[in-house]
């Protein structure tokens, strides 16, 4: 019992052992994979990212010029970043904020001949 009282008084007058998370968020590690960011203006709708994605989070429809990305299916593996010839993907170290509704992102991409020639 006396040993327990000593520990109680130590804990009472010392700093907390944990962080106050919502008020003191921890900085992410340098190599941490957080969120996949896409610069749709660089996209040429080639479909390389769709083929490289093991989770099926990316769907490319070149004929309709549509690009669909489901961030909640994405496992942030980085295969699409390596496969993209234009470098329109980037993995950031910031985590996605909580949401109440999961949405699939859809973009209409204007694939110009000029942009396709730039890749050749």
PDB file of C-alpha atoms in Angstrom:
ATOM      1  CA  UNK A   1       0.000   0.000   0.000  1.00  0.00           C
ATOM      2  CA  UNK A   2       2.715   2.585   0.810  1.00  0.00           C
ATOM      3  CA  UNK A   3       4.417   1.845  -2.530  1.00  0.00           C
ATOM      4  CA  UNK A   4       1.179   2.627  -4.303  1.00  0.00           C
ATOM      5  CA  UNK A   5       0.830   5.964  -2.506  1.00  0.00           C
ATOM      6  CA  UNK A   6       4.345   6.931  -3.557  1.00  0.00           C
ATOM      7  CA  UNK A   7       3.451   6.222  -7.190  1.00  0.00           C
ATOM      8  CA  UNK A   8       0.185   8.167  -6.880  1.00  0.00           C
ATOM      9  CA  UNK A   9       2.035  11.255  -5.610  1.00  0.00           C
ATOM     10  CA  UNK A  10       4.685  10.905  -8.345  1.00  0.00           C
ATOM     11  CA  UNK A  11       1.977  10.816 -10.995  1.00  0.00           C
ATOM     12  CA  UNK A  12       0.122  13.694  -9.397  1.00  0.00           C
ATOM     13  CA  UNK A  13       3.078  16.079  -9.613  1.00  0.00           C
ATOM     14  CA  UNK A  14       4.715  14.921 -12.869  1.00  0.00           C
ATOM     15  CA  UNK A  15       3.923  15.524 -16.533  1.00  0.00           C
ATOM     16  CA  UNK A  16       1.358  13.291 -18.226  1.00  0.00           C
ATOM     17  CA  UNK A  17       2.795  10.259 -20.028  1.00  0.00           C
ATOM     18  CA  UNK A  18       0.520  10.752 -23.035  1.00  0.00           C
ATOM     19  CA  UNK A  19      -0.102  13.580 -25.505  1.00  0.00           C
ATOM     20  CA  UNK A  20      -3.257  15.662 -25.543  1.00  0.00           C
ATOM     21  CA  UNK A  21      -4.055  14.444 -29.074  1.00  0.00           C
ATOM     22  CA  UNK A  22      -6.739  16.697 -30.459  1.00  0.00           C
ATOM     23  CA  UNK A  23      -4.968  19.765 -29.117  1.00  0.00           C
ATOM     24  CA  UNK A  24      -1.366  18.616 -29.695  1.00  0.00           C
ATOM     25  CA  UNK A  25      -1.316  16.537 -32.889  1.00  0.00           C
ATOM     26  CA  UNK A  26       1.865  14.648 -33.663  1.00  0.00           C
ATOM     27  CA  UNK A  27       3.865  15.611 -36.743  1.00  0.00           C
ATOM     28  CA  UNK A  28       3.863  12.788 -39.316  1.00  0.00           C
ATOM     29  CA  UNK A  29       7.102  10.968 -40.032  1.00  0.00           C
ATOM     30  CA  UNK A  30       8.974  12.040 -43.185  1.00  0.00           C
ATOM     31  CA  UNK A  31       8.414   8.756 -45.028  1.00  0.00           C
ATOM     32  CA  UNK A  32       4.825   8.234 -43.856  1.00  0.00           C
ATOM     33  CA  UNK A  33       2.254   7.660 -46.590  1.00  0.00           C
ATOM     34  CA  UNK A  34      -0.863   9.685 -45.927  1.00  0.00           C
ATOM     35  CA  UNK A  35      -3.017  10.774 -48.871  1.00  0.00           C
ATOM     36  CA  UNK A  36      -2.785  10.460 -52.621  1.00  0.00           C
ATOM     37  CA  UNK A  37      -3.033  13.825 -54.381  1.00  0.00           C
ATOM     38  CA  UNK A  38      -3.827  14.154 -58.080  1.00  0.00           C
ATOM     39  CA  UNK A  39      -3.066  17.047 -60.421  1.00  0.00           C
ATOM     40  CA  UNK A  40      -5.782  16.368 -63.005  1.00  0.00           C
ATOM     41  CA  UNK A  41      -4.417  19.026 -65.384  1.00  0.00           C
ATOM     42  CA  UNK A  42      -1.387  16.816 -66.095  1.00  0.00           C
ATOM     43  CA  UNK A  43      -3.512  13.703 -66.760  1.00  0.00           C
ATOM     44  CA  UNK A  44      -3.621  12.412 -70.352  1.00  0.00           C
ATOM     45  CA  UNK A  45      -6.113   9.587 -69.555  1.00  0.00           C
ATOM     46  CA  UNK A  46      -3.678   6.856 -70.633  1.00  0.00           C
ATOM     47  CA  UNK A  47      -4.905   4.264 -68.097  1.00  0.00           C
ATOM     48  CA  UNK A  48      -1.477   3.250 -66.760  1.00  0.00           C
ATOM     49  CA  UNK A  49      -2.509   4.130 -63.206  1.00  0.00           C
ATOM     50  CA  UNK A  50      -5.681   2.040 -63.472  1.00  0.00           C
ATOM     51  CA  UNK A  51      -3.689  -1.012 -64.561  1.00  0.00           C
ATOM     52  CA  UNK A  52      -1.161  -0.537 -61.757  1.00  0.00           C
ATOM     53  CA  UNK A  53      -3.732  -0.068 -58.956  1.00  0.00           C
ATOM     54  CA  UNK A  54      -4.133  -3.348 -56.993  1.00  0.00           C
ATOM     55  CA  UNK A  55      -7.156  -2.047 -55.049  1.00  0.00           C
ATOM     56  CA  UNK A  56      -9.158  -0.958 -58.099  1.00  0.00           C
ATOM     57  CA  UNK A  57      -9.534   2.558 -56.710  1.00  0.00           C
ATOM     58  CA  UNK A  58      -8.882   4.186 -60.101  1.00  0.00           C
ATOM     59  CA  UNK A  59     -11.116   3.894 -63.151  1.00  0.00           C
ATOM     60  CA  UNK A  60     -10.195   5.591 -66.424  1.00  0.00           C
ATOM     61  CA  UNK A  61     -12.576   5.881 -69.380  1.00  0.00           C
ATOM     62  CA  UNK A  62     -10.587   7.391 -72.281  1.00  0.00           C
ATOM     63  CA  UNK A  63     -13.519   7.497 -74.724  1.00  0.00           C
ATOM     64  CA  UNK A  64     -15.695   9.495 -72.324  1.00  0.00           C
ATOM     65  CA  UNK A  65     -12.690  11.486 -71.007  1.00  0.00           C
ATOM     66  CA  UNK A  66     -13.660  10.483 -67.459  1.00  0.00           C
ATOM     67  CA  UNK A  67     -11.379   9.779 -64.539  1.00  0.00           C
ATOM     68  CA  UNK A  68     -12.785   8.236 -61.341  1.00  0.00           C
ATOM     69  CA  UNK A  69     -10.880   7.919 -58.089  1.00  0.00           C
ATOM     70  CA  UNK A  70     -12.251   6.308 -54.927  1.00  0.00           C
ATOM     71  CA  UNK A  71     -10.053   7.518 -52.047  1.00  0.00           C
ATOM     72  CA  UNK A  72     -11.703   5.099 -49.605  1.00  0.00           C
ATOM     73  CA  UNK A  73     -10.630   2.049 -51.629  1.00  0.00           C
ATOM     74  CA  UNK A  74      -7.093   3.367 -52.103  1.00  0.00           C
ATOM     75  CA  UNK A  75      -4.428   1.580 -50.042  1.00  0.00           C
ATOM     76  CA  UNK A  76      -1.799   4.279 -50.793  1.00  0.00           C
ATOM     77  CA  UNK A  77       0.678   1.741 -52.175  1.00  0.00           C
ATOM     78  CA  UNK A  78       2.257   4.174 -54.644  1.00  0.00           C
ATOM     79  CA  UNK A  79       1.973   1.947 -57.733  1.00  0.00           C
ATOM     80  CA  UNK A  80       0.031   4.626 -59.608  1.00  0.00           C
ATOM     81  CA  UNK A  81       2.710   7.211 -58.790  1.00  0.00           C
ATOM     82  CA  UNK A  82       5.369   4.985 -60.356  1.00  0.00           C
ATOM     83  CA  UNK A  83       3.219   4.036 -63.371  1.00  0.00           C
ATOM     84  CA  UNK A  84       2.069   7.541 -64.348  1.00  0.00           C
ATOM     85  CA  UNK A  85       4.100   8.862 -67.307  1.00  0.00           C
ATOM     86  CA  UNK A  86       3.165  12.515 -66.656  1.00  0.00           C
ATOM     87  CA  UNK A  87       3.763  12.558 -62.896  1.00  0.00           C
ATOM     88  CA  UNK A  88       0.301  13.772 -61.960  1.00  0.00           C
ATOM     89  CA  UNK A  89       0.244  11.783 -58.675  1.00  0.00           C
ATOM     90  CA  UNK A  90       1.892  12.673 -55.387  1.00  0.00           C
ATOM     91  CA  UNK A  91       1.714  10.980 -52.003  1.00  0.00           C
ATOM     92  CA  UNK A  92       1.627  13.462 -49.146  1.00  0.00           C
ATOM     93  CA  UNK A  93       2.299  12.736 -45.481  1.00  0.00           C
ATOM     94  CA  UNK A  94      -0.951  14.381 -44.351  1.00  0.00           C
ATOM     95  CA  UNK A  95      -3.801  12.103 -43.340  1.00  0.00           C
ATOM     96  CA  UNK A  96      -7.308  12.437 -44.714  1.00  0.00           C
ATOM     97  CA  UNK A  97      -9.800  14.091 -42.376  1.00  0.00           C
ATOM     98  CA  UNK A  98     -12.787  12.080 -41.089  1.00  0.00           C
ATOM     99  CA  UNK A  99     -15.960  12.362 -43.161  1.00  0.00           C
ATOM    100  CA  UNK A 100     -19.602  11.434 -42.725  1.00  0.00           C
ATOM    101  CA  UNK A 101     -20.198  10.551 -46.374  1.00  0.00           C
ATOM    102  CA  UNK A 102     -17.832   8.585 -48.622  1.00  0.00           C
ATOM    103  CA  UNK A 103     -17.688  10.028 -52.143  1.00  0.00           C
ATOM    104  CA  UNK A 104     -15.999   8.887 -55.319  1.00  0.00           C
ATOM    105  CA  UNK A 105     -14.244  11.725 -57.123  1.00  0.00           C
ATOM    106  CA  UNK A 106     -15.026  12.063 -60.833  1.00  0.00           C
ATOM    107  CA  UNK A 107     -13.266  14.414 -63.255  1.00  0.00           C
ATOM    108  CA  UNK A 108     -13.863  15.148 -66.904  1.00  0.00           C
ATOM    109  CA  UNK A 109     -10.443  15.363 -68.533  1.00  0.00           C
ATOM    110  CA  UNK A 110      -9.857  17.196 -71.778  1.00  0.00           C
ATOM    111  CA  UNK A 111      -7.217  15.151 -73.532  1.00  0.00           C
ATOM    112  CA  UNK A 112      -5.740  17.342 -76.201  1.00  0.00           C
ATOM    113  CA  UNK A 113      -3.563  16.182 -79.062  1.00  0.00           C
ATOM    114  CA  UNK A 114      -0.957  18.693 -77.940  1.00  0.00           C
ATOM    115  CA  UNK A 115      -0.788  17.056 -74.517  1.00  0.00           C
ATOM    116  CA  UNK A 116      -0.526  13.563 -76.028  1.00  0.00           C
ATOM    117  CA  UNK A 117       2.261  14.653 -78.400  1.00  0.00           C
ATOM    118  CA  UNK A 118       4.210  16.082 -75.501  1.00  0.00           C
ATOM    119  CA  UNK A 119       4.417  12.564 -74.052  1.00  0.00           C
ATOM    120  CA  UNK A 120       5.681  10.967 -77.285  1.00  0.00           C
TER     121      UNK A 120
END
